[in-house]
Every structure is written in structure tokens, then in C-alpha cells.
XYZ file of C-alpha atoms in Angstrom:
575
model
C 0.000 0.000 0.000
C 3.203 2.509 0.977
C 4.931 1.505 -2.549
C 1.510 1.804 -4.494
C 0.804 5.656 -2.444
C 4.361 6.660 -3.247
C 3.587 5.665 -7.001
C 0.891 7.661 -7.332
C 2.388 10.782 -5.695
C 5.135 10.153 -8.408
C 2.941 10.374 -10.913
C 1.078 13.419 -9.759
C 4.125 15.524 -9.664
C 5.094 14.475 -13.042
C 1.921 15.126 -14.493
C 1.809 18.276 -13.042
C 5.151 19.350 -13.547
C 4.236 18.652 -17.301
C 1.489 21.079 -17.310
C 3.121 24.106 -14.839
C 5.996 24.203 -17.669
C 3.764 24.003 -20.933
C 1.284 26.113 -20.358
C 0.926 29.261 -22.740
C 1.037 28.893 -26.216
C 4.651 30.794 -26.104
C 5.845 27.057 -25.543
C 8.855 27.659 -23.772
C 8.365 31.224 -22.383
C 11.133 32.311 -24.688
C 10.045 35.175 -27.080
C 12.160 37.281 -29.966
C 11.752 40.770 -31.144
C 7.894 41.007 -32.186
C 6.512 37.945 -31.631
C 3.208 37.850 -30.454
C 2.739 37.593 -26.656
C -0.442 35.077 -25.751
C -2.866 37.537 -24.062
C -6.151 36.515 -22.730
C -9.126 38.021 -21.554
C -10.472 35.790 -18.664
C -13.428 37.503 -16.775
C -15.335 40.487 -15.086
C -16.817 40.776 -12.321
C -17.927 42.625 -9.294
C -14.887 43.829 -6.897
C -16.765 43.315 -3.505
C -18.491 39.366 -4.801
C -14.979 37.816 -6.380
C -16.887 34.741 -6.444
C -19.509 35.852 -9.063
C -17.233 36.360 -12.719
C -19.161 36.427 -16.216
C -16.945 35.899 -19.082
C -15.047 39.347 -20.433
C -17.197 39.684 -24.007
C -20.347 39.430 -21.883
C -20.133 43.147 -22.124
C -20.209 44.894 -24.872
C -16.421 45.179 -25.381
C -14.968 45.211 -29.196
C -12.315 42.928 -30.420
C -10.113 43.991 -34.267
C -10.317 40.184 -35.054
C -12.515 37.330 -34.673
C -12.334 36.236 -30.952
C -10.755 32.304 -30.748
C -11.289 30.672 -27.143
C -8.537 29.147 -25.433
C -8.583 25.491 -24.780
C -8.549 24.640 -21.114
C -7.672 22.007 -19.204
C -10.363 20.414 -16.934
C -9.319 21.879 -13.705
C -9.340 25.694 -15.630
C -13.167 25.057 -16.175
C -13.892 23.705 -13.164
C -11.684 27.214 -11.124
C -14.403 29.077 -13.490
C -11.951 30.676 -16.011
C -12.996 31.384 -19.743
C -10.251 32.808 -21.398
C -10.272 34.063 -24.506
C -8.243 36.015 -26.829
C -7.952 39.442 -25.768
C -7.788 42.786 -28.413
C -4.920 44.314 -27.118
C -1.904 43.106 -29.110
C 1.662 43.046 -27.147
C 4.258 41.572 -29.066
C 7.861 41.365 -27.273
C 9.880 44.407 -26.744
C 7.204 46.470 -29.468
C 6.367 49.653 -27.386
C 3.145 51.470 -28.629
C 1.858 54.553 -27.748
C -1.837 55.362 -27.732
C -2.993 53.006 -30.273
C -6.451 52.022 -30.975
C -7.393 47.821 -30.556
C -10.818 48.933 -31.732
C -13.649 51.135 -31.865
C -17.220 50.510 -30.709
C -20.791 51.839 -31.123
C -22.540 51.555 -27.608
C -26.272 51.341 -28.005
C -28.326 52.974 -25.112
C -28.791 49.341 -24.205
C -25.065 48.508 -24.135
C -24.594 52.186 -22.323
C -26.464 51.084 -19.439
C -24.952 47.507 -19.511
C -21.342 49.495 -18.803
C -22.764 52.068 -16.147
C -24.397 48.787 -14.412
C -20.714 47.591 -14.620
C -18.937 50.253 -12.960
C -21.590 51.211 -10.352
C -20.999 47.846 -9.105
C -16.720 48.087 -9.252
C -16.323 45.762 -12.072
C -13.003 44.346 -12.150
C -11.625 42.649 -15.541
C -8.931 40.032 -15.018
C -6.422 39.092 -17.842
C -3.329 36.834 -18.698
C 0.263 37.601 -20.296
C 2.656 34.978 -20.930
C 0.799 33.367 -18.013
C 0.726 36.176 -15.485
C -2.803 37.481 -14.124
C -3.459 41.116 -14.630
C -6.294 42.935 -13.195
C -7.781 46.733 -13.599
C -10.966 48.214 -12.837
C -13.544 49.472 -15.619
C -14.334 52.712 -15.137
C -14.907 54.905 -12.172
C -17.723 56.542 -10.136
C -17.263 60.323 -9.673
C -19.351 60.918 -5.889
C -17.045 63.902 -4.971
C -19.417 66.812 -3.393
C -22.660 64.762 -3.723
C -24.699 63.494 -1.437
C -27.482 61.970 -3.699
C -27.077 58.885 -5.463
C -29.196 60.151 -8.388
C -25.965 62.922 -9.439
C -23.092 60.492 -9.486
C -21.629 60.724 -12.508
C -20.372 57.049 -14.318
C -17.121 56.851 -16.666
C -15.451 54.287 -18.446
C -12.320 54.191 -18.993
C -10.877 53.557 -22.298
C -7.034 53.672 -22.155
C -4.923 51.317 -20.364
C -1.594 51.394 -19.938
C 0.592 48.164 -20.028
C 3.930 48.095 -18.290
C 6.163 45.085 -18.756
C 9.475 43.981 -17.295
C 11.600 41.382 -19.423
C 14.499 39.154 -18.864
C 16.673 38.632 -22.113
C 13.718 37.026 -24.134
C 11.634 36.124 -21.168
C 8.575 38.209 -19.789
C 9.340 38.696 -16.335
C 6.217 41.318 -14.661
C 3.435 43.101 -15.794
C 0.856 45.243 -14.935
C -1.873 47.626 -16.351
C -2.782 51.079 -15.278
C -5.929 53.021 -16.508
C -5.895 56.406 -17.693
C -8.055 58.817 -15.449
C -8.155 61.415 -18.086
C -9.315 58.995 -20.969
C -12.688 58.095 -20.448
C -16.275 58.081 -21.560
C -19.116 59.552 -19.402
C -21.753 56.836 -19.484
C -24.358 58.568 -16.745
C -27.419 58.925 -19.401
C -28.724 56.883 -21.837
C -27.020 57.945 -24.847
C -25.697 56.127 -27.697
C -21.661 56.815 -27.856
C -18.865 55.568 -29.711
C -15.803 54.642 -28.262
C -11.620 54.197 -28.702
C -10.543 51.921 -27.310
C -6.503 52.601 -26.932
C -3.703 50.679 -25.204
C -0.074 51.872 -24.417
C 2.820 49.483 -23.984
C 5.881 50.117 -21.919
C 8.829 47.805 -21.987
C 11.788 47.628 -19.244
C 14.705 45.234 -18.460
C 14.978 43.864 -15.074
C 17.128 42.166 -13.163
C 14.498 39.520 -11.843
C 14.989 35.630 -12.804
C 12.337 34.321 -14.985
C 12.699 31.667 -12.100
C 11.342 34.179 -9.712
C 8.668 36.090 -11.303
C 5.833 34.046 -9.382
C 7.082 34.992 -6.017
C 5.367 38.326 -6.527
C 2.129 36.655 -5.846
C 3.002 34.397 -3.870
C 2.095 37.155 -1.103
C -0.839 39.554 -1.410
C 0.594 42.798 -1.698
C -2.304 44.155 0.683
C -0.590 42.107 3.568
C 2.425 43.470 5.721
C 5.583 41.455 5.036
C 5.733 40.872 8.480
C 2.892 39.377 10.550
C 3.119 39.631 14.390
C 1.281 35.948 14.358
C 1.580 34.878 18.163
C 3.144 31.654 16.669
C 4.374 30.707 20.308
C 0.994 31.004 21.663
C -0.455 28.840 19.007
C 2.128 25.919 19.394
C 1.697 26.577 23.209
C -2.069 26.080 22.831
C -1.841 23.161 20.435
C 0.526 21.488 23.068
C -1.911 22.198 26.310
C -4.562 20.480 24.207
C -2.451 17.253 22.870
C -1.181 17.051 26.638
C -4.339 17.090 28.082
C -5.869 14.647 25.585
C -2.966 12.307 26.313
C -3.470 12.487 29.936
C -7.042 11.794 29.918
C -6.613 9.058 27.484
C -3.856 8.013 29.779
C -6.085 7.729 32.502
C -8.736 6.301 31.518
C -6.754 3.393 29.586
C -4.969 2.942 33.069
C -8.677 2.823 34.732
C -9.923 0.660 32.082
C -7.398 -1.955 31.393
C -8.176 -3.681 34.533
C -11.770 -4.225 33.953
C -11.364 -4.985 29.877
C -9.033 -8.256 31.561
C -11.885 -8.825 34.051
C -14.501 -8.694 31.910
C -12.894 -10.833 29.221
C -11.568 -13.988 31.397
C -13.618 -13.763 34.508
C -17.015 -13.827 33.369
C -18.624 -15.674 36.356
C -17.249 -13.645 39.042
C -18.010 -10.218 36.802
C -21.258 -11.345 36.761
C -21.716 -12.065 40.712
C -20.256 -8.797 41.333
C -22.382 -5.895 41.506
C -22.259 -3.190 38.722
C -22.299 0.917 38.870
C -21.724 3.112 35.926
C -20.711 2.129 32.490
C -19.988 -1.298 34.178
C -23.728 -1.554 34.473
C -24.052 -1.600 30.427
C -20.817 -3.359 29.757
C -22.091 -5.775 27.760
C -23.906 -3.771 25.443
C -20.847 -1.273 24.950
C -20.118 -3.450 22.030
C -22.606 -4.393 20.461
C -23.198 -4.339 16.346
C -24.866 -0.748 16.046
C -27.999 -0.622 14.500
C -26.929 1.550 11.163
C -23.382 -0.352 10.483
C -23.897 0.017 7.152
C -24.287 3.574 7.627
C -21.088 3.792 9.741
C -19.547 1.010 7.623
C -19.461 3.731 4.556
C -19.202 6.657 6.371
C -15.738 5.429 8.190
C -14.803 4.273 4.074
C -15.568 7.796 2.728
C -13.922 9.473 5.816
C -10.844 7.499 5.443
C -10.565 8.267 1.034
C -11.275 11.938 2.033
C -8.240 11.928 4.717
C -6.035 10.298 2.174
C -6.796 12.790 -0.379
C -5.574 15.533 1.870
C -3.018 13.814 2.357
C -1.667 13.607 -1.099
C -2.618 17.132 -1.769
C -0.548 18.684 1.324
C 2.299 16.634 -0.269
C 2.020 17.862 -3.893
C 1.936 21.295 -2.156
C 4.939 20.638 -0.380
C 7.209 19.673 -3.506
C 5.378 23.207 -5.155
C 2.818 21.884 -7.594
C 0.776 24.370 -6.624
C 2.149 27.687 -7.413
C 0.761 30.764 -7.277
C -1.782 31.208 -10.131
C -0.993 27.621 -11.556
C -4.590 27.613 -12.893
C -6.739 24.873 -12.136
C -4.194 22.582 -10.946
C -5.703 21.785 -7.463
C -9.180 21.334 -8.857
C -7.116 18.510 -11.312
C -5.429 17.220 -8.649
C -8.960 17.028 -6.497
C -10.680 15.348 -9.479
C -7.508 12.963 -10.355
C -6.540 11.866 -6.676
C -10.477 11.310 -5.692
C -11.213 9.087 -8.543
C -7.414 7.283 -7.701
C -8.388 7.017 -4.116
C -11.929 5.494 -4.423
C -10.325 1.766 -3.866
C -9.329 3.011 -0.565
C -12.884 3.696 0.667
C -14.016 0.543 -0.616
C -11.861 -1.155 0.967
C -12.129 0.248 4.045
C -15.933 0.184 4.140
C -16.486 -3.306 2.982
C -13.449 -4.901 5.135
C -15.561 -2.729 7.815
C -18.519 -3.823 7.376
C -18.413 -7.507 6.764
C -16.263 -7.350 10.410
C -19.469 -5.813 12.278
C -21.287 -9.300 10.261
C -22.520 -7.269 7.708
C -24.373 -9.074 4.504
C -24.935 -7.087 2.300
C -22.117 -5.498 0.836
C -22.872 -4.480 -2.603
C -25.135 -2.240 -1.202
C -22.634 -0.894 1.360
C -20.382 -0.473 -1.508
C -23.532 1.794 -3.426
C -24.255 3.658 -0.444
C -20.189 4.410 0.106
C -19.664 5.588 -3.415
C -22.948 7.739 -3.082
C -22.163 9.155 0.832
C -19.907 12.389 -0.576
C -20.940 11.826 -4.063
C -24.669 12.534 -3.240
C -24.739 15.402 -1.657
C -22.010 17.340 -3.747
C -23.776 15.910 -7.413
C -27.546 17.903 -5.692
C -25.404 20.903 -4.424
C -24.212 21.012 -8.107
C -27.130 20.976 -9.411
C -28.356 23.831 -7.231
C -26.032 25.816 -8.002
C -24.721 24.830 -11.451
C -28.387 25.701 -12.498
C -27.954 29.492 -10.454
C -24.760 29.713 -12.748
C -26.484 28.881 -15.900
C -29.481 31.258 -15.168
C -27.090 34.459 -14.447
C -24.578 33.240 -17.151
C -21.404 33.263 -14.922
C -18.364 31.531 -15.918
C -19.331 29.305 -12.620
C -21.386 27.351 -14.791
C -19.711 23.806 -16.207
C -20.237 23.246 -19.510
C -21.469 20.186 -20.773
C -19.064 18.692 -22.019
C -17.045 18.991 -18.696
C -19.443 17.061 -16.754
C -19.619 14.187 -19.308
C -15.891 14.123 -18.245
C -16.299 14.517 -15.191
C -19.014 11.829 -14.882
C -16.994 9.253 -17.178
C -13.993 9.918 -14.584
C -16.866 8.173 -12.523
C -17.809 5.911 -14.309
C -15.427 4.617 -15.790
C -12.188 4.993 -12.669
C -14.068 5.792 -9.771
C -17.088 3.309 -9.783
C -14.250 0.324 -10.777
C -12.201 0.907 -8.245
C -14.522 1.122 -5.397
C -16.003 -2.062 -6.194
C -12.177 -3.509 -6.823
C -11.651 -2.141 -3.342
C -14.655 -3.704 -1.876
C -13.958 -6.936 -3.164
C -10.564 -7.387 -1.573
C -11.942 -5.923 1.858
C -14.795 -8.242 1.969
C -12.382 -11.151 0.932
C -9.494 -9.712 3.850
C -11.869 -8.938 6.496
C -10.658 -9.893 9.704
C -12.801 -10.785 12.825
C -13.843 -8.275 15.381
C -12.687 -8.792 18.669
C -14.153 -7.183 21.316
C -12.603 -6.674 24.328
C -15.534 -7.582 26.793
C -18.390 -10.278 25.686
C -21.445 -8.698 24.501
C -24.939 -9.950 26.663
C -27.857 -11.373 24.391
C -30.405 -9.063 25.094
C -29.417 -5.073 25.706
C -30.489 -3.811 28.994
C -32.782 -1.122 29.656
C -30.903 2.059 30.044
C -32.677 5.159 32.387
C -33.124 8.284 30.460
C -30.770 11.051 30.993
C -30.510 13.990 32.581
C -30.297 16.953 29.451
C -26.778 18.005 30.315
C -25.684 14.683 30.044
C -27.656 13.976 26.076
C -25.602 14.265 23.027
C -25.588 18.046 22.206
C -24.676 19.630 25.417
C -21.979 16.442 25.758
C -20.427 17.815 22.290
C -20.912 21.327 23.146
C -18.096 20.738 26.450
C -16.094 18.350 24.906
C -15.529 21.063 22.595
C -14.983 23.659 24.048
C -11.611 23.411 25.103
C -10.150 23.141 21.932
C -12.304 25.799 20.493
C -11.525 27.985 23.009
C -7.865 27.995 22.211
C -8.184 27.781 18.413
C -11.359 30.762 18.492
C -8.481 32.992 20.506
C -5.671 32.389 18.452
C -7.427 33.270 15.159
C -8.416 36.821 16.566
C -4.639 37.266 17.146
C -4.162 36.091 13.268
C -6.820 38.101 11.777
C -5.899 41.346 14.285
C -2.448 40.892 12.782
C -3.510 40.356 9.334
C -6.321 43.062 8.843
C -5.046 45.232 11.647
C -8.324 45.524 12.399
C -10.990 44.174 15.095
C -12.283 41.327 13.953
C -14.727 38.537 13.862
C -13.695 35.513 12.616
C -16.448 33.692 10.105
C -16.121 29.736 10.502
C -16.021 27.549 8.093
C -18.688 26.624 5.429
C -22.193 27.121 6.692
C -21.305 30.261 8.328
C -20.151 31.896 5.318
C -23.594 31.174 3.971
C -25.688 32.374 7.202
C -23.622 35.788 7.346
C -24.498 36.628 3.763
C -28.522 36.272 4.874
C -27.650 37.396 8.520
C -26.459 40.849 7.198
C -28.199 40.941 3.768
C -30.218 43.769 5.049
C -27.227 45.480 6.890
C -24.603 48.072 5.745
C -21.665 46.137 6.573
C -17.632 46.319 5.320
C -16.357 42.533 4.313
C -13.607 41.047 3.997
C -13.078 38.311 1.698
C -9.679 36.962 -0.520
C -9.889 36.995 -4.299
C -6.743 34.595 -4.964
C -3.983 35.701 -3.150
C -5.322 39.707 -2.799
C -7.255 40.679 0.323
C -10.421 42.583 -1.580
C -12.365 44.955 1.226
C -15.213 46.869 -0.117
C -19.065 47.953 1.073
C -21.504 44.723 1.548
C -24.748 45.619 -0.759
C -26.337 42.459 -1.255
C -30.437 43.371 -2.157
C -33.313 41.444 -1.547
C -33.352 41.435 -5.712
C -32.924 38.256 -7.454
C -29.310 39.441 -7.147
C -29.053 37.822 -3.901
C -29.539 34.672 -4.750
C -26.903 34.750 -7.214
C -24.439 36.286 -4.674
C -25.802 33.795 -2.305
C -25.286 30.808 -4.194
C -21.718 31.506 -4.913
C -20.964 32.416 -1.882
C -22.137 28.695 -0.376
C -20.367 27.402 -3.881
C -17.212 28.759 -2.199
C -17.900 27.483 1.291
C -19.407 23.822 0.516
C -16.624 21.398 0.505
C -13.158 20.779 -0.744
C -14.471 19.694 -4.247
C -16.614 22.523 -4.795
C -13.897 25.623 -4.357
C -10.972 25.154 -1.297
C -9.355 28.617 -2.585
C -11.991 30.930 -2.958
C -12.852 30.388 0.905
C -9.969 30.992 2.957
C -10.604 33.671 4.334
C -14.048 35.437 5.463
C -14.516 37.958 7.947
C -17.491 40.193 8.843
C -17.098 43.506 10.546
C -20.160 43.428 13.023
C -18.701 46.987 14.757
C -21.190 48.853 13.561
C -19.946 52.483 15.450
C -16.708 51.994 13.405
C -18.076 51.065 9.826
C -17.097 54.690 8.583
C -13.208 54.170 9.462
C -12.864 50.905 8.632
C -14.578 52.010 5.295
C -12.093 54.937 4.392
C -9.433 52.191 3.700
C -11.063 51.025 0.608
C -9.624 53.430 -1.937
C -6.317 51.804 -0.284
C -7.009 48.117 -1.063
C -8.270 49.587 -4.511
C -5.111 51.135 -5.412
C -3.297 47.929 -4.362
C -5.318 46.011 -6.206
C -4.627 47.786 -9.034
C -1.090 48.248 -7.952
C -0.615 44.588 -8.140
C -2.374 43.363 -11.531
């Protein structure tokens, strides 16, 4: 099993090593005088939702040739990018200086498209040689007015392109828009537009080698973060300790009466019981679901061994910065891969607690994960579809993605459930189990399953709940609440839908901050939806979640907010 896992890893980091060095259609990465540069449009979208993108020509943008779509690789589609080819033209070390890439005719329709746009901070994202770009659309003049109804809308439509090379590689680039080139958009009139690109070329001493590095940390983020790291190792040891020790203890307490129990039957019986030794023969008994727990322990175990493999691709640096779509591969890939492993495990399981059967314990294994992620899919697959966001599969991905399971995963679970149910050992308990279960007295409400959880918990919670203020204090350098993991995400979005509140949330490796205004429109549902997209499971999206935090401060919402155009210009900064 160790030679097999070690095989697999192998073959991973080949695979991927393959596809983080041919990438872009520039082969190599090696470029001469005028050759063309690949340059892609990806997406648009909203600068306080990063998690809701439409595809770039979804507004009314003009291209000088027919536009040609890039093809993508599987885990591209499924990290929601769309790129295609973009109608600004920057071929190696060819400087231009206010040149058109096309003109356009806005309709009042398309007019009001583009103010829609920019009202709502539009972002547009973009690739060079592989390197992400980003720049906002336009611009909302509010200076000296107090009433919505006389902001005045512009779009910008100059950008500025400033690239660092290498000798013949592109090293860094980023785009800057023109404040003084724009188009006022604020009434419904029909206007035609320029739209005119500058390009700026510089040597640089930078390594080719190096030129990820620069997002490899979000530029929003101090270089140094005053993370209490010895109070987090200091908690995480007071709670292994005290684990140990109680484990310790009651092993120590236990042992003696396991031995009794299992080779002195008579005299355990004469002897008279209190506690748990009152119901120690019914401690191990076959539970009543084991099939249940029979595929939940096999899905449990393939899930832990595919976070397994992907910490260790992460660790040998598969997983660069902006490597697109390689950890959605690697999810797909390694889950399908892995499936034997819960088969195994819930079948070898199973057939131990006398299970019969197992063909259906192998269904409802295979199903367990699968089920609930294919209807959350669904859900929000057909959300995608209806608002046209580049969330949406297309078809043709899922018939790979369901041929993946059909044709690797299914096998392989039922190859794995074939040699558990054929290497399933016998359970041995360590006490005999009585014939009939006695009849236990109903307990007390502090001593019932929830409130049990609830202070088991606690403890460990408490620790990790105070360390992550210290994180996020240092981080944001500013009060904070921290957001939890998936459902959370979800319940703060409807929790404060009505409720003027600054969040927090990462868009790759950039910390965006901007003005919560979800509406009780249809709107929210969309936002909604990807929002619980980005928070539902490791499948589904682990990068767009890391991060969520909700300002709750209410008194303070004013400062906090004045640090947005900050964020903005690093954001800008940065692409």
C-alpha cells in the first residue's frame, strides 16, 4: 500500500510538472523581437463578490479580429476561467503609444450595460505569458454629492501596459488606466468609443525563475505578521497534553476491567455493577446503522487520504501561485485514484461488524460524498447557468467529469470492496457482549448528546477561536470577527443581507475589502449561491474560501470604510 501511495504521488508531480511548464502557447516562455505575446481576456466581475465572474465579451467590449477561445484544461473550467483572446496586441519588446485595438458603437442598451458595470466596481482580469493582470472598468465620480441620483459614471478607455523582461523572457506586468481617458456613461445615450492601449517595456534584473514569487504574497498584507506563533504551538501542546493524559487515565482505569470482563465472566457477573460497568455488555454491540457507519468510516478514510496527497504535492510546489486549475485537477484525479481506498475500508468494515450485504454498502459508500455534492451542483450549477457566470460547467465537462466516474471511480470502489470483503478480519471485542441489551434510564439533558459535544468542545475551540483573533488582528489590523467555516459563510451573507456592513473576503492571493450591498433582488440569490459554492466542501472551491470575515462593529463602519480606496489602489497596484 506505501509503494503503491508513493507511485501515485510520483505520478502526480510528473503530471503536473508537465502542465506548470507548458502552459501558454509561447511554448517555452522564450520570445524574440515582435513575436506575439499570448494575451487573454479571462473575466469580469464585481470587486466586492470575487466569487460571481461572467466571461469578459459578456459586455459589450470590441475585439479587431474574430475572438478564438482558449482550450482549457479540466481543472481551468472547473476554477471558473474562460479565457479568450484578448484585443490588445503586445508583441515582445514592441512599445506602442496610444494606439487604438478597436472602436465601438454603444447602443443605449449597451450604455447602461457598462454604467451597471462600474456602479458595481467591475473588475476585468487578464493573462500575459501566463501572469494574471487585473484593472478596474471605469470609475464613479461621488465627490461633493450626497445623492445617489448625481453620481456621474465613466469608463475608462485607455490602459496602460507596463512590462518587465528578462533577455527574451517576460518577467512582470501590470496595467494602469488612464483617469483622463474616459467616456461619461451617466445617461442613456448612444456613444462611440476608442478603445486605446499603451505598452511600456523595461529590463529587469528579476529571474524568470522568480517572477511568481510576486504573488506568492498579497501585496495588501504586511511582510511581516506579528502571528503569536508561540501562543499557538503553546495552545496546540496544552490540548495534545491534556488529551494524552485523559486518554492516559482512563486506559490505566480501564485496562483492569477490559481483563476482568474478558476472562472472569462468572465472578463479573456475581459482582455488583455501577456506571458504564452496568451496560458493559452492550458497549459493544453491532450498532444498529453499520452500514451507515460502515461507509461513512470508508468515505472518511478516502477523504483523509486525499488531503493527504494534496498537502504533499503542495509541499514539492505543484501548486504555485496562479498555476490555474491545478488543485481542482489534482482534487478530481486523486479522488477518482483514491476510491479503492474507501471501498476497501468500508467493505473490510462492514463484513467485520457481520454485515451481509455489501454491494449495497459499496452503493451507499460511493454515493455518501458523491450525493450530496452531485444535488449541491445541481443547485447551483443551475444558479450559474441562469445568471450566465463563468461558474457554470459546460457540458461537455461534466460528461468528463461523470466518465472519470464511471469509468475509474465506480471500478475501483467495487475492486476495493472486493478485496476488503475477501481480507476482512474478525472483530474482537474486548468484553463479551450480553444477548439481550439492557434497559438504560433516560438522561438527565446536560448529560444527552448536544450539550456532551458542546463541552467536549470547548476546550479546543476555546484555544483555536483565541488564536485566530490574534491572526486576523495581525492580518487586517483591524478588530475582527472571525467567520467559521462553510455554513457560516452562507448564514452571514442572509444574517447581514439587510445590513450596511464592510467585508472582507480573498480573491486569490489579494485581500479585496469593499461595502456589503447584497439586495433582496434576485441578485441575492446569485451572490448567495456563490458564496455557499465557495464554502461547501473541498471539491466545490478550497481557494476561494480561505478567508471570510465580517465587521459586526457597527460604530466603526465609517473608518474601517475609508481604507477602501487603499485596497483599490493595491489592487490595481498589483495586476
Amino acid at each position: 500500500m506505501a509503494s503503491s501511495s508513493l507511485a501515485v504521488v510520483a505520478i502526480l508531480v510528473t503530471l503536473f510538472s508537465l502542465q506548470t511548464y507548458v502552459r501558454s502557447d509561447g511554448s517555452d516562455h522564450r520570445f524574440k523581437v515582435g513575436d506575439d505575446v499570448p494575451l487573454y481576456a479571462n473575466k469580469v466581475g464585481p470587486f466586492h463578490n470575487p466569487s460571481e465572474t461572467y466571461r469578459y465579451f459578456d459586455l459589450p467590449f470590441c475585439s479587431s479580429a474574430p475572438v478564438k477561445e482558449k482550450k482549457e484544461a479540466l481543472g481551468e473550467v472547473l476554477n471558473g476561467d474562460r479565457l479568450v483572446s484578448a484585443p490588445y496586441k503586445l508583441e515582445f519588446l514592441s512599445e506602442k503609444d496610444s494606439e487604438i485595438a478597436c472602436k465601438k458603437h454603444l447602443s443605449k442598451e449597451e450604455v447602461a450595460r457598462f454604467r451597471n458595470a462600474v456602479s458595481k466596481d467591475y473588475y476585468f482580469q487578464m493573462y500575459y505569458d501566463d501572469l494574471p493582470i487585473w484593472g478596474f472598468l471605469g470609475k464613479v465620480d461621488k465627490e461633493g454629492k450626497t445623492d445617489p441620483s448625481e453620481y456621474k459614471y465613466y469608463l475608462f478607455k485607455h490602459l496602460q501596459f507596463d512590462i518587465s523582461y528578462n533577455k527574451d523572457r517576460v518577467v512582470e506586468i501590470s496595467v494602469r488606466s488612464d483617469p483622463n481617458a474616459i467616456v461619461d456613461l451617466t445617461e442613456d445615450n448612444e456613444v462611440d468609443v476608442d478603445f486605446m492601449y499603451s505598452v511600456r517595456w523595461k529590463e529587469t534584473d528579476t529571474a524568470f525563475e522568480k517572477r511568481m514569487e510576486k504573488y506568492s504574497q498579497s501585496s495588501s498584507l504586511p511582510h511581516h505578521l506579528e502571528i503569536h506563533w508561540f501562543s499557538i504551538i503553546n495552545s496546540c501542546v496544552t490540548v495534545l497534553l491534556l488529551t494524552g493524559f485523559l486518554a492516559t487515565i482512563l486506559m490505566r482505569v480501564l485496562k483492569n476491567d477490559f481483563v476482568k470482563y474478558a476472562h472472569d465472566e462468572e465472578t463479573a457477573d456475581d459482582q455488583e455493577e455501577t456506571g458504564w460497568k452496568y451496560i458493559h455488555g452492550d458497549v459493544f454491540r453491532y450498532p444498529k446503522f453499520k452500514s451507515l457507519i460502515a461507509a461513512a468510516v470508508g468515505s472518511g478514510t478516502q477523504l483523509f487520504t486525499l488531503s493527504i496527497f494534496i498537502f504533499m504535492l503542495a509541499l514539492v510546489g505543484v501548486f504555485y501561485p496562479y498555476n490555474r486549475g491545478a488543485l481542482f485537477t489534482a482534487l478530481v484525479v486523486i479522488y477518482a485514484l483514491t476510491s479503492g481506498i474507501a471501498g476497501y475500508t468500508a467493505a473490510s468494515f462492514y463484513c467485520q461488524l457481520e454485515g451481509t450485504n455489501w454491494v449495497r454498502n459499496l452503493l451507499l459508500t460511493g454515493s455518501l460524498f458523491c450525493g450530496p455534492l452531485f444535488l449541491t451542483f445541481c443547485f447551483l450549477n443551475t444558479v450559474a447557468i441562469a445568471y450566465n457566470a463563468t461558474a457554470a460547467l459546460p457540458f461537455g465537462t461534466i460528461v468528463v467529469i461523470f466518465l472519470i466516474w464511471t469509468l475509474v471511480t465506480s471500478p475501483l470502489l467495487v475492486l476495493g470492496g472486493i478485496a476488503g470483503k475477501n481480507s476482512k478480519a474478525e472483530f474482537q471485542a474486548p468484553c463479551r457482549t450480553t444477548k439481550y441489551p439492557r434497559e438504560i434510564p433516560p438522561l438527565p439533558w446536560y448529560r444527552r448528546t448536544v450539550p456532551q459535544m458542546a463541552m467536549a468542545g470547548f476546550l479546543p475551540f476555546s484555544a483555536i477561536y483565541i488564536e485566530l483573533y490574534y491572526i486576523f488582528a495581525s492580518v487586517l489590523r483591524l478588530k475582527t470577527m472571525s467567520g467559521g467555516g462553510g455554513l457560516s459563510c452562507a448564514v452571514d451573507q442572509l444574517a447581514y443581507s439587510y445590513m450596511p456592513t464592510a467585508c472582507i473576503t480573498t480573491m486569490h492571493d489579494q485581500i479585496c475589502l469593499d461595502l456589503c450591498k447584497p439586495h433582496s433582488s434576485s441578485d441575492t440569490w446569485l451572490a448567495f449561491a456563490m458564496v455557499f459554492s465557495s464554502c461547501s466542501g473541498p471539491l466545490v472551491s478550497v481557494l476561494h474560501c480561505s478567508l471570510f470575515v465580517t465587521f459586526t462593529d457597527q460604530s466603526s463602519v465609517s473608518r474601517k470604510l475609508s481604507i477602501i480606496p487603499y485596497f483599490r489602489q493595491k489592487l490595481q497596484g498589483f495586476g
